Amino acid sequence: MNIKDIIEEKLSEIILNVYQLKDIKLEVQENKTEFEGDFTIVTFPLVKQLKKNPESIGIELGEALTEQTELFESFNVVKGFLNVKVKNQLFIDNFRSVSKNFSTIEKKNSTVMVEYSSPNTNKPLHLGHIRNNLLGFSVAQILKEAGYDVIKTQIINDRGIHICKSMLAWEKFGNGETPETTNTKGDKFVGNYYVEFDKNYKSEIAELVAEGITEDQAKKEAPVMKEAQKMLLDWENGDETVRNLWAEMNSWVYKGFNETYKRLGVDFDQVQYESNTYILGKDLIQAGLEKGVLYQKEDGSVWCDLTDEGLDQKLLLRSDGTSVYMTQDLGTAVERFKQNDIQKLIYTVGNEQDYHFQVLFKILKKLGYEWADQLYHLSYGMVELPEGKMKSREGTVVDADDLMQEMYETAKSKAQELGKLENLSEEDKEASYETVGLGALKYFMLKVDPKKKMLFNPAESIDFNGNTGPFIQYTYARIQSLLSKAENIQAETADVSLNQSEKELIMQLTNFKTVVAKSAETLSPALVANYVYDLVKAYNSFYQNNPILNQEDENVKQFRLNISDLTAKTIKKSLELLGIGTVNRM
């Protein structure tokens, strides 16, 4: 329990004792004013119930808190705001408690499945996938730290018209080349043919329009699109030639994806494939028809009427019998709850799919699955660049691998400019460039609230000052340097008198578990990111204003070394929750 929680608990007891009012919780804030006191208590909510002015309530509460508890040294009231000064010993005791229990995790006995990444196999991962992967992986890390058992998963969109487009383009224009013969990463190789398809498709549309038909008609009649649609039907009918080509091209893509995931530092406990789950979805459609939950039109297509839910009518099976994305997602959800003992399922998917998930959850509920109430869409905003939006069909996306390499190169350039790594081996230097470069990328992505659209600026992200990953990593490295110079660090230290910067740092340190719990509750890594930034600022203020190794009083010196050590551990753990590494030198 942090100091603020202790104060709030005692405050509720005092309000019950003094005013006989139950379940009253006043807001307690860290005091940011020039008035003396560590915390400010807002008394205004009691004014109406007690029919007293806020100043007199503040004085009564201040007197009761100082007389009836051992927590407070003094108080003052300014315009109804009660400022309280906490006794030195409470900070000392709280610091020791946090240090002792830092690694303790209270288990929730609940399992959460987190889905993220879930790429299409027709193109490499791009900037948008990076935000998705980093967000999903970080949420999983935070949930673990909050005491949940977590299963990290992805569903690979390995079938459908998109992969047929790449397959057809390779058949037509590939001349038998492979990733190996062209020395191209597998996912990029296949993605190139997706772009090639689109070029030829547009060319055929233009030719048809020139012949006098409308653009909408041309899009339907273009020969290359008709061939792709036939290939999809052949795939669903089990055509051996199509299936073999599909398996080979997907294997190229998976090898490429795994290289990207490894460098990005994300992984998965389970992987599912739409090529398996879409069949399960079809079975559910049949069951829904039999129950009367779904209905079939004259052309054979199957629909779900959600107009009574404020939504629309949703197609679940086309008239030719092929499934749609919704069909597959239904099957996947059912399979996950069947195969795993999970209490919650979180989908990490961009906000352009908000409506899709509303519909998915409603249909599952209509089909009788009670666990549909435990499904959650972690909707996040799109990532844009100064140049605007990305378009994969036109080949104008920011490639994930290229971006990671750019971040590495920038970190390398910065480090060489600063010249602080000369004594390290080449291997250690390379590891440092990678950790700092990718740390900059990850922190920049995760410090923004997931719901917000974000503009990614690589140069800004790797700045060694301000709210950036390298700034936080640098503070960690600074503390490691300090601790390595200390002759000895005692585990147990004597009581000392604390100054304001020490108190503020202790308050930040004691907030860590509260922030993790709140971050897990809201599924927002941004809370952890901005917490560790505030912690680093508090430590730097403490470091600049307090001698440590040169401190003559050994008790004070040891206490400050202990504060530094816990700060380093908290920074490291916070960054781990964001998927970010640390270095001992920068």
Coordinates of C-alpha atoms in Angstrom, one line a residue:
M1 CA 0.0 0.0 0.0
N2 CA 1.5 3.4 -1.0
I3 CA 1.5 6.4 1.3
K4 CA -1.5 8.0 -0.5
D5 CA -3.6 4.8 0.0
I6 CA -2.6 4.8 3.7
I7 CA -3.7 8.4 4.1
E8 CA -7.0 7.7 2.3
E9 CA -7.7 4.7 4.6
K10 CA -6.9 6.7 7.8
L11 CA -9.0 9.6 6.5
S12 CA -12.1 7.4 6.0
E13 CA -11.6 6.1 9.6
I14 CA -11.4 9.7 11.0
I15 CA -14.5 10.8 9.0
L16 CA -16.4 7.9 10.5
N17 CA -15.1 8.7 14.0
V18 CA -15.7 12.5 13.9
Y19 CA -18.8 12.8 11.7
Q20 CA -20.3 9.2 11.8
L21 CA -20.3 9.2 8.0
K22 CA -19.6 5.8 6.3
D23 CA -17.9 5.1 3.0
I24 CA -16.7 8.6 2.5
K25 CA -13.6 8.9 0.4
L26 CA -12.0 12.3 0.0
E27 CA -9.5 13.0 -2.8
V28 CA -5.9 13.0 -1.6
Q29 CA -3.4 14.7 -4.0
E30 CA 0.4 15.3 -3.8
N31 CA 0.8 18.9 -2.7
K32 CA 2.1 20.9 -5.6
T33 CA 1.5 24.3 -4.0
E34 CA 3.9 26.6 -2.1
F35 CA 2.1 25.9 1.1
E36 CA 3.8 23.5 3.6
G37 CA 2.7 19.9 3.4
D38 CA 3.2 16.7 1.5
F39 CA -0.4 16.0 0.5
T40 CA -3.5 18.1 0.0
I41 CA -7.0 16.8 1.0
V42 CA -10.0 18.3 -0.8
T43 CA -12.8 18.8 1.8
F44 CA -15.5 20.3 -0.4
P45 CA -17.5 17.0 -0.8
L46 CA -18.3 17.1 2.9
V47 CA -19.7 20.7 2.8
K48 CA -23.2 19.7 1.7
Q49 CA -23.6 16.8 4.1
L50 CA -22.2 18.6 7.2
K51 CA -23.6 22.0 6.3
K52 CA -20.3 23.6 7.4
N53 CA -17.9 25.7 5.5
P54 CA -14.8 23.9 4.0
E55 CA -12.3 25.8 6.2
S56 CA -13.8 24.6 9.5
I57 CA -14.1 21.1 8.1
G58 CA -10.4 21.2 7.1
I59 CA -9.4 22.4 10.6
E60 CA -11.5 19.7 12.3
L61 CA -10.1 16.9 10.1
G62 CA -6.5 18.3 10.5
E63 CA -6.8 18.3 14.3
A64 CA -8.3 14.8 14.3
L65 CA -5.6 13.4 11.9
T66 CA -2.7 14.8 13.9
E67 CA -4.2 13.8 17.3
Q68 CA -5.7 10.4 16.5
T69 CA -3.0 8.9 14.2
E70 CA 0.8 8.7 14.3
L71 CA 1.1 9.6 10.6
F72 CA 1.1 13.4 10.5
E73 CA 3.4 16.0 11.9
S74 CA 1.4 19.2 11.1
F75 CA -1.4 20.6 8.9
N76 CA -2.6 23.9 7.5
V77 CA -5.9 24.9 5.8
V78 CA -6.0 27.2 2.8
K79 CA -9.5 28.0 1.3
G80 CA -10.9 24.6 2.2
F81 CA -7.8 22.6 1.1
L82 CA -6.3 20.7 4.0
N83 CA -2.5 20.4 3.6
V84 CA -0.9 17.7 5.7
K85 CA 2.8 17.1 6.5
V86 CA 3.5 13.4 6.9
K87 CA 6.0 12.2 9.6
N88 CA 9.4 11.2 8.3
Q89 CA 9.1 7.7 9.6
L90 CA 6.1 6.9 7.4
F91 CA 8.2 7.6 4.3
I92 CA 11.1 5.4 5.7
D93 CA 8.8 2.5 6.6
N94 CA 7.0 2.7 3.3
F95 CA 10.2 2.7 1.4
R96 CA 11.4 -0.4 3.2
S97 CA 8.1 -2.2 2.6
V98 CA 8.2 -1.5 -1.1
S99 CA 11.9 -2.6 -1.3
K100 CA 11.1 -5.9 0.5
N101 CA 8.0 -6.7 -1.6
F102 CA 9.2 -5.4 -4.9
S103 CA 9.3 -8.8 -6.6
T104 CA 6.1 -10.1 -5.0
I105 CA 3.1 -10.6 -7.3
E106 CA -0.3 -11.4 -5.9
K107 CA -1.9 -14.0 -8.2
K108 CA -5.4 -13.3 -9.5
N109 CA -6.2 -17.0 -10.4
S110 CA -7.6 -15.8 -13.7
T111 CA -6.3 -16.3 -17.2
V112 CA -6.5 -13.7 -19.9
M113 CA -5.8 -14.3 -23.6
V114 CA -4.3 -11.4 -25.5
E115 CA -4.5 -11.5 -29.3
Y116 CA -2.2 -9.2 -31.3
S117 CA -0.3 -8.9 -34.6
S118 CA -2.7 -11.2 -36.7
P119 CA -1.1 -10.2 -40.1
N120 CA -2.2 -11.1 -43.6
T121 CA 0.2 -13.4 -45.5
N122 CA 0.2 -11.2 -48.6
K123 CA 2.6 -8.5 -47.3
P124 CA 5.4 -7.8 -44.8
L125 CA 4.7 -6.2 -41.4
H126 CA 4.6 -2.4 -41.4
L127 CA 4.5 0.6 -39.0
G128 CA 0.9 -0.1 -38.1
H129 CA 1.8 -3.7 -37.2
I130 CA 4.6 -2.4 -35.0
R131 CA 2.1 -0.4 -32.8
N132 CA -0.2 -3.4 -32.7
N133 CA 2.5 -5.8 -31.7
L134 CA 4.1 -3.5 -29.1
L135 CA 0.7 -2.7 -27.6
G136 CA -0.5 -6.3 -27.4
F137 CA 2.8 -7.6 -26.0
S138 CA 3.1 -4.8 -23.4
V139 CA -0.5 -5.3 -22.3
A140 CA 0.3 -9.0 -21.8
Q141 CA 3.4 -8.2 -19.8
I142 CA 1.5 -5.7 -17.6
L143 CA -1.3 -8.2 -17.0
K144 CA 1.3 -10.8 -15.9
E145 CA 2.8 -8.3 -13.5
A146 CA -0.7 -7.5 -12.1
G147 CA -1.1 -11.2 -11.2
Y148 CA -3.0 -12.7 -14.2
D149 CA -2.0 -15.8 -16.1
V150 CA -1.7 -14.7 -19.7
I151 CA -1.8 -16.5 -23.1
K152 CA -0.3 -14.5 -26.0
T153 CA -1.8 -15.5 -29.3
Q154 CA -2.3 -14.4 -32.9
I155 CA -4.6 -15.5 -35.7
I156 CA -2.8 -15.5 -39.1
N157 CA -5.0 -14.4 -42.0
D158 CA -3.5 -17.0 -44.3
R159 CA -6.3 -17.5 -46.8
G160 CA -8.7 -15.4 -48.7
I161 CA -8.7 -13.2 -51.8
H162 CA -5.6 -11.2 -50.6
I163 CA -3.3 -14.2 -50.7
C164 CA -4.8 -15.4 -53.9
K165 CA -3.8 -12.1 -55.5
S166 CA -0.2 -12.6 -54.6
M167 CA -0.3 -16.2 -55.7
L168 CA -1.8 -15.4 -59.0
A169 CA 0.7 -12.6 -59.7
W170 CA 3.6 -15.0 -58.9
E171 CA 2.1 -17.6 -61.2
K172 CA 1.8 -15.0 -64.0
F173 CA 5.0 -13.0 -63.6
G174 CA 7.3 -14.8 -61.2
N175 CA 9.1 -17.1 -63.7
G176 CA 9.8 -19.6 -60.9
E177 CA 11.9 -17.2 -58.7
T178 CA 12.0 -17.6 -54.9
P179 CA 13.2 -15.6 -51.9
E180 CA 16.4 -17.6 -52.0
T181 CA 17.1 -17.1 -55.7
T182 CA 16.4 -13.3 -55.4
N183 CA 18.0 -13.0 -51.9
T184 CA 14.8 -11.4 -50.7
K185 CA 13.2 -11.8 -47.2
G186 CA 10.2 -14.1 -47.7
D187 CA 7.4 -11.8 -46.5
K188 CA 8.7 -8.9 -48.7
F189 CA 9.0 -11.3 -51.7
V190 CA 5.3 -12.2 -51.5
G191 CA 4.3 -8.6 -50.7
N192 CA 6.0 -7.5 -54.0
Y193 CA 3.6 -9.7 -55.9
Y194 CA 0.6 -8.3 -54.1
V195 CA 1.7 -4.9 -55.4
E196 CA 2.3 -6.4 -58.8
F197 CA -1.2 -7.7 -58.9
D198 CA -2.6 -4.3 -58.0
K199 CA -0.7 -2.6 -60.8
N200 CA -2.0 -5.1 -63.4
Y201 CA -5.5 -4.9 -62.0
K202 CA -5.6 -1.1 -62.3
S203 CA -4.2 -1.4 -65.8
E204 CA -7.0 -3.8 -66.9
I205 CA -9.6 -1.5 -65.3
A206 CA -8.3 1.4 -67.3
E207 CA -8.4 -0.6 -70.5
L208 CA -12.0 -1.6 -69.9
V209 CA -13.1 1.9 -69.0
A210 CA -11.5 3.1 -72.2
E211 CA -13.7 0.6 -74.1
G212 CA -16.8 2.3 -72.7
I213 CA -17.9 0.5 -69.5
T214 CA -18.2 2.1 -66.1
E215 CA -15.4 1.9 -63.6
D216 CA -17.6 -0.2 -61.1
Q217 CA -18.3 -2.7 -63.9
A218 CA -14.6 -2.7 -64.9
K219 CA -13.6 -3.6 -61.4
K220 CA -15.8 -6.6 -61.5
E221 CA -15.0 -7.7 -65.1
A222 CA -11.2 -7.3 -65.0
P223 CA -9.8 -10.7 -66.0
V224 CA -7.1 -10.8 -63.3
M225 CA -9.7 -10.2 -60.5
K226 CA -11.9 -13.0 -61.9
E227 CA -8.9 -15.3 -62.0
A228 CA -8.1 -14.5 -58.3
Q229 CA -11.7 -15.2 -57.3
K230 CA -11.6 -18.5 -59.1
M231 CA -8.4 -19.4 -57.3
L232 CA -10.1 -18.7 -54.0
L233 CA -12.9 -21.1 -54.9
D234 CA -10.4 -23.7 -56.0
W235 CA -8.6 -23.3 -52.7
E236 CA -11.8 -23.8 -50.7
N237 CA -12.6 -26.8 -52.9
G238 CA -9.2 -28.3 -52.1
D239 CA -7.5 -28.1 -55.5
E240 CA -4.1 -29.7 -55.0
T241 CA -2.1 -27.4 -57.2
V242 CA -3.6 -24.2 -55.6
R243 CA -3.1 -25.7 -52.1
N244 CA 0.5 -26.6 -52.7
L245 CA 1.4 -23.1 -54.1
W246 CA -0.5 -21.6 -51.1
A247 CA 1.5 -23.7 -48.6
E248 CA 4.8 -22.8 -50.2
M249 CA 4.2 -19.1 -50.5
N250 CA 2.9 -18.9 -46.9
S251 CA 6.1 -20.8 -45.7
W252 CA 8.2 -18.0 -47.2
V253 CA 6.1 -15.4 -45.4
Y254 CA 6.2 -17.1 -42.0
K255 CA 10.0 -17.3 -42.1
G256 CA 10.1 -13.6 -42.8
F257 CA 7.6 -12.7 -40.0
N258 CA 9.5 -14.7 -37.4
E259 CA 12.7 -12.7 -38.2
T260 CA 10.8 -9.5 -37.7
Y261 CA 9.1 -10.7 -34.4
K262 CA 12.5 -11.8 -33.1
R263 CA 14.1 -8.4 -33.7
L264 CA 11.0 -6.5 -32.3
G265 CA 11.2 -8.7 -29.2
V266 CA 7.6 -10.1 -29.2
D267 CA 6.5 -13.7 -29.1
F268 CA 3.4 -15.8 -28.9
D269 CA 2.3 -18.8 -26.8
Q270 CA -0.2 -19.9 -29.5
V271 CA -0.8 -19.4 -33.2
Q272 CA -4.0 -20.1 -35.0
Y273 CA -4.6 -20.0 -38.7
E274 CA -7.8 -18.8 -40.5
S275 CA -7.4 -21.7 -43.0
N276 CA -8.4 -24.0 -40.1
T277 CA -10.9 -21.8 -38.2
Y278 CA -13.0 -20.7 -41.2
I279 CA -14.5 -24.2 -41.3
L280 CA -15.5 -24.0 -37.7
G281 CA -17.2 -20.7 -38.5
K282 CA -19.3 -22.5 -41.2
D283 CA -20.4 -25.1 -38.6
L284 CA -21.6 -22.3 -36.3
I285 CA -23.6 -20.7 -39.1
Q286 CA -25.5 -24.0 -39.7
A287 CA -26.2 -24.2 -35.9
G288 CA -27.4 -20.6 -35.9
L289 CA -29.8 -21.4 -38.8
E290 CA -31.2 -24.4 -37.0
K291 CA -31.8 -22.3 -33.8
G292 CA -33.5 -19.5 -35.8
V293 CA -30.9 -17.0 -34.7
L294 CA -29.7 -16.5 -38.3
Y295 CA -31.7 -16.5 -41.6
Q296 CA -31.0 -17.4 -45.2
K297 CA -32.0 -15.3 -48.2
E298 CA -33.3 -16.7 -51.5
D299 CA -29.8 -16.5 -53.1
G300 CA -28.5 -18.9 -50.4
S301 CA -26.5 -16.2 -48.4
V302 CA -26.8 -16.3 -44.6
W303 CA -27.3 -13.2 -42.5
C304 CA -27.8 -12.1 -38.9
D305 CA -30.3 -9.4 -38.2
L306 CA -28.9 -7.0 -35.5
T307 CA -31.2 -4.1 -36.2
D308 CA -32.9 -4.6 -32.8
E309 CA -29.4 -4.1 -31.3
G310 CA -29.0 -0.7 -33.0
L311 CA -26.7 -2.3 -35.7
D312 CA -27.5 -3.6 -39.2
Q313 CA -27.9 -6.9 -41.0
K314 CA -24.6 -8.8 -41.2
L315 CA -23.6 -11.1 -44.0
L316 CA -22.1 -14.3 -42.6
L317 CA -22.0 -16.6 -45.7
R318 CA -22.0 -15.6 -49.3
S319 CA -24.4 -17.0 -51.8
D320 CA -21.6 -19.1 -53.3
G321 CA -21.0 -20.7 -49.9
T322 CA -17.7 -18.9 -49.2
S323 CA -17.2 -17.4 -45.8
V324 CA -16.4 -13.8 -44.8
Y325 CA -14.1 -12.5 -42.0
M326 CA -16.9 -12.5 -39.5
T327 CA -17.5 -16.2 -40.1
Q328 CA -13.9 -17.0 -39.4
D329 CA -13.8 -14.8 -36.3
L330 CA -16.8 -16.6 -34.9
G331 CA -15.1 -19.9 -35.3
T332 CA -11.8 -18.7 -33.8
A333 CA -13.5 -17.3 -30.7
V334 CA -15.4 -20.5 -30.0
E335 CA -12.3 -22.6 -30.5
R336 CA -10.2 -20.5 -28.1
F337 CA -12.7 -20.9 -25.3
K338 CA -13.0 -24.6 -26.0
Q339 CA -9.3 -25.2 -26.0
N340 CA -8.3 -22.9 -23.1
D341 CA -9.5 -22.2 -19.6
I342 CA -9.7 -18.4 -20.1
Q343 CA -11.8 -15.8 -18.3
K344 CA -11.2 -13.0 -20.7
L345 CA -10.2 -12.5 -24.4
I346 CA -8.7 -9.2 -25.6
Y347 CA -8.4 -8.4 -29.3
T348 CA -5.7 -5.8 -30.1
V349 CA -7.0 -4.4 -33.3
G350 CA -7.1 -0.9 -34.8
N351 CA -10.1 1.4 -34.4
E352 CA -11.2 1.0 -38.0
Q353 CA -12.6 -2.4 -36.9
D354 CA -14.7 -1.0 -34.0
Y355 CA -18.0 -1.9 -35.7
H356 CA -16.7 -5.4 -36.7
F357 CA -16.1 -6.3 -33.0
Q358 CA -19.4 -4.9 -31.9
V359 CA -21.1 -7.2 -34.4
L360 CA -18.9 -10.2 -33.5
F361 CA -19.7 -9.9 -29.8
K362 CA -23.4 -9.5 -30.4
I363 CA -23.6 -12.5 -32.7
L364 CA -21.7 -14.7 -30.2
K365 CA -24.1 -13.6 -27.5
K366 CA -27.1 -14.4 -29.8
L367 CA -25.6 -17.8 -30.5
G368 CA -25.8 -18.5 -26.7
Y369 CA -22.2 -18.1 -25.6
E370 CA -22.3 -16.5 -22.2
W371 CA -18.5 -15.8 -22.3
A372 CA -19.3 -13.2 -25.0
D373 CA -19.5 -10.7 -22.2
Q374 CA -15.8 -11.3 -21.4
L375 CA -14.6 -10.3 -24.9
Y376 CA -12.9 -6.9 -25.2
H377 CA -11.7 -5.0 -28.2
L378 CA -8.5 -3.1 -27.3
S379 CA -9.1 -0.4 -30.0
Y380 CA -6.2 1.8 -30.9
G381 CA -5.6 4.8 -33.2
M382 CA -3.8 4.6 -36.4
V383 CA -0.1 5.5 -36.8
E384 CA 0.6 8.2 -39.3
L385 CA 3.8 9.8 -40.6
P386 CA 4.4 13.5 -41.5
E387 CA 3.8 12.5 -45.1
G388 CA 0.3 11.1 -44.3
K389 CA -1.4 7.6 -44.4
M390 CA 0.2 4.5 -45.7
K391 CA -1.3 2.3 -48.5
S392 CA 0.0 -1.3 -48.8
R393 CA -1.6 -1.9 -52.2
E394 CA 0.5 0.9 -53.6
G395 CA 3.6 -0.2 -51.9
T396 CA 3.9 3.1 -49.9
V397 CA 4.0 1.6 -46.4
V398 CA 6.8 2.1 -43.9
D399 CA 8.3 -1.4 -43.6
A400 CA 8.8 -2.7 -40.1
D401 CA 12.3 -4.1 -40.8
D402 CA 13.4 -0.9 -42.5
L403 CA 12.2 1.2 -39.6
M404 CA 13.9 -1.0 -37.0
Q405 CA 17.1 -0.8 -39.0
E406 CA 16.8 3.0 -39.2
M407 CA 16.4 3.3 -35.4
Y408 CA 19.5 1.1 -34.9
E409 CA 21.5 3.2 -37.3
T410 CA 20.4 6.4 -35.6
A411 CA 21.2 5.1 -32.2
K412 CA 24.6 4.0 -33.4
S413 CA 25.3 7.5 -34.9
K414 CA 24.2 9.2 -31.7
A415 CA 26.4 6.9 -29.5
Q416 CA 29.5 7.5 -31.8
E417 CA 28.9 11.2 -31.6
L418 CA 28.8 11.1 -27.8
G419 CA 31.8 8.8 -27.7
K420 CA 31.1 7.1 -24.4
L421 CA 31.3 3.5 -25.6
E422 CA 34.9 3.4 -26.8
N423 CA 36.0 0.9 -24.2
L424 CA 33.3 -1.7 -25.0
S425 CA 33.8 -4.6 -27.3
E426 CA 32.2 -4.4 -30.8
E427 CA 29.7 -7.0 -29.7
D428 CA 28.6 -5.0 -26.7
K429 CA 28.5 -1.8 -28.8
E430 CA 26.2 -3.5 -31.3
A431 CA 23.9 -4.7 -28.5
S432 CA 23.8 -1.2 -27.0
Y433 CA 22.8 0.4 -30.4
E434 CA 20.1 -2.2 -30.9
T435 CA 18.7 -1.8 -27.3
V436 CA 18.7 2.0 -27.4
G437 CA 17.4 2.2 -31.0
L438 CA 14.5 -0.2 -30.5
G439 CA 13.9 1.2 -27.0
A440 CA 13.3 4.6 -28.6
L441 CA 10.9 3.2 -31.1
K442 CA 8.9 1.2 -28.5
Y443 CA 8.7 4.0 -25.9
F444 CA 7.5 6.5 -28.5
M445 CA 4.8 4.1 -29.6
L446 CA 3.6 3.2 -26.1
K447 CA 3.7 6.5 -24.2
V448 CA 0.7 7.6 -26.2
D449 CA -2.7 6.5 -25.0
P450 CA -3.8 3.5 -27.2
K451 CA -7.1 5.1 -28.2
K452 CA -5.3 8.2 -29.7
K453 CA -4.1 8.5 -33.3
M454 CA -0.4 9.1 -33.3
L455 CA 2.1 10.8 -35.5
F456 CA 5.5 8.9 -35.5
N457 CA 8.6 10.9 -35.8
P458 CA 11.8 8.7 -35.7
A459 CA 14.2 11.7 -35.1
E460 CA 12.1 13.0 -32.2
S461 CA 11.8 9.5 -30.6
I462 CA 15.5 9.0 -30.2
D463 CA 16.3 12.3 -28.5
F464 CA 18.4 11.8 -25.4
N465 CA 16.4 14.5 -23.6
G466 CA 12.7 14.8 -22.7
N467 CA 10.0 12.1 -22.6
T468 CA 11.9 9.5 -24.6
G469 CA 13.2 5.9 -24.2
P470 CA 16.9 6.9 -24.4
F471 CA 16.4 9.5 -21.7
I472 CA 15.0 6.9 -19.4
Q473 CA 17.7 4.3 -20.4
Y474 CA 20.4 6.9 -19.8
T475 CA 19.2 7.5 -16.2
Y476 CA 19.2 3.7 -15.6
A477 CA 22.8 3.6 -16.9
R478 CA 23.8 6.5 -14.7
I479 CA 22.5 4.7 -11.6
Q480 CA 24.4 1.5 -12.6
S481 CA 27.6 3.6 -12.9
L482 CA 26.9 5.1 -9.4
L483 CA 26.3 1.7 -7.8
S484 CA 29.4 0.1 -9.4
K485 CA 31.5 2.9 -7.8
A486 CA 30.1 2.3 -4.3
E487 CA 32.4 0.2 -2.1
N488 CA 29.6 -1.5 -0.4
I489 CA 25.8 -1.2 -0.2
Q490 CA 24.1 -2.3 3.0
A491 CA 20.8 -4.1 2.7
E492 CA 19.5 -2.7 5.9
T493 CA 20.0 1.0 6.6
A494 CA 19.4 3.2 9.7
D495 CA 16.6 5.8 9.9
V496 CA 17.6 9.1 8.5
S497 CA 16.0 12.5 8.2
L498 CA 14.6 13.0 4.6
N499 CA 14.5 16.1 2.6
Q500 CA 11.8 17.0 0.0
S501 CA 13.5 15.5 -3.0
E502 CA 14.0 12.2 -1.2
K503 CA 10.3 12.2 -0.1
E504 CA 9.1 12.9 -3.6
L505 CA 11.3 10.1 -5.0
I506 CA 10.0 7.7 -2.4
M507 CA 6.4 8.6 -3.2
Q508 CA 7.1 7.8 -6.9
L509 CA 8.7 4.5 -6.0
T510 CA 5.7 3.5 -3.8
N511 CA 3.3 4.2 -6.6
F512 CA 4.7 1.5 -8.9
K513 CA 2.3 -1.3 -8.1
T514 CA -0.7 1.0 -8.1
V515 CA 0.2 2.2 -11.6
V516 CA 0.7 -1.4 -12.8
A517 CA -2.8 -2.3 -11.4
K518 CA -4.4 0.7 -13.1
S519 CA -2.6 0.0 -16.3
A520 CA -3.8 -3.6 -16.3
E521 CA -7.4 -2.4 -15.5
T522 CA -7.4 0.1 -18.4
L523 CA -5.1 -1.9 -20.7
S524 CA -3.0 1.2 -21.2
P525 CA 0.8 0.8 -21.3
A526 CA 0.9 4.6 -21.6
L527 CA 0.3 4.8 -17.8
V528 CA 3.5 2.8 -17.2
A529 CA 5.5 4.7 -19.8
N530 CA 4.6 8.1 -18.3
Y531 CA 5.0 6.8 -14.7
V532 CA 8.6 5.7 -15.4
Y533 CA 9.3 9.1 -17.0
D534 CA 8.0 10.9 -13.9
L535 CA 10.1 8.5 -11.8
V536 CA 13.3 9.3 -13.8
K537 CA 12.6 13.1 -13.4
A538 CA 12.2 12.7 -9.7
Y539 CA 15.4 10.7 -9.5
N540 CA 17.4 13.2 -11.5
S541 CA 16.2 16.0 -9.2
F542 CA 17.3 13.9 -6.2
Y543 CA 20.6 13.1 -7.8
Q544 CA 21.4 16.7 -8.6
N545 CA 20.5 18.0 -5.2
N546 CA 22.0 15.3 -2.9
P547 CA 25.6 14.1 -2.6
I548 CA 25.7 10.3 -2.6
L549 CA 29.2 8.8 -2.8
N550 CA 30.7 12.0 -1.3
Q551 CA 28.1 12.0 1.6
E552 CA 30.0 12.1 4.9
D553 CA 27.2 10.6 7.0
E554 CA 27.4 6.9 6.3
N555 CA 23.8 6.3 7.2
V556 CA 22.6 8.9 4.8
K557 CA 24.9 7.6 2.1
Q558 CA 23.7 4.1 2.5
F559 CA 20.0 5.2 2.4
R560 CA 20.6 7.2 -0.8
L561 CA 22.4 4.2 -2.4
N562 CA 19.4 2.0 -1.5
I563 CA 17.0 4.6 -3.0
S564 CA 19.1 4.6 -6.1
D565 CA 19.1 0.8 -6.3
L566 CA 15.3 0.5 -5.9
T567 CA 14.9 3.3 -8.5
A568 CA 17.1 1.3 -11.0
K569 CA 15.1 -1.9 -10.3
T570 CA 11.8 0.0 -10.9
I571 CA 13.0 1.6 -14.1
K572 CA 14.2 -1.8 -15.4
K573 CA 10.9 -3.5 -14.5
S574 CA 8.8 -0.6 -16.0
L575 CA 10.8 -0.8 -19.2
E576 CA 10.4 -4.6 -19.3
L577 CA 6.6 -4.2 -19.1
L578 CA 7.0 -2.0 -22.2
G579 CA 9.2 -4.7 -23.9
I580 CA 12.2 -2.4 -23.6
G581 CA 15.7 -3.4 -22.6
T582 CA 18.3 -1.5 -20.5
V583 CA 22.0 -0.9 -20.9
N584 CA 24.7 -0.3 -18.3
R585 CA 26.5 2.3 -20.4
M586 CA 25.4 4.9 -22.9

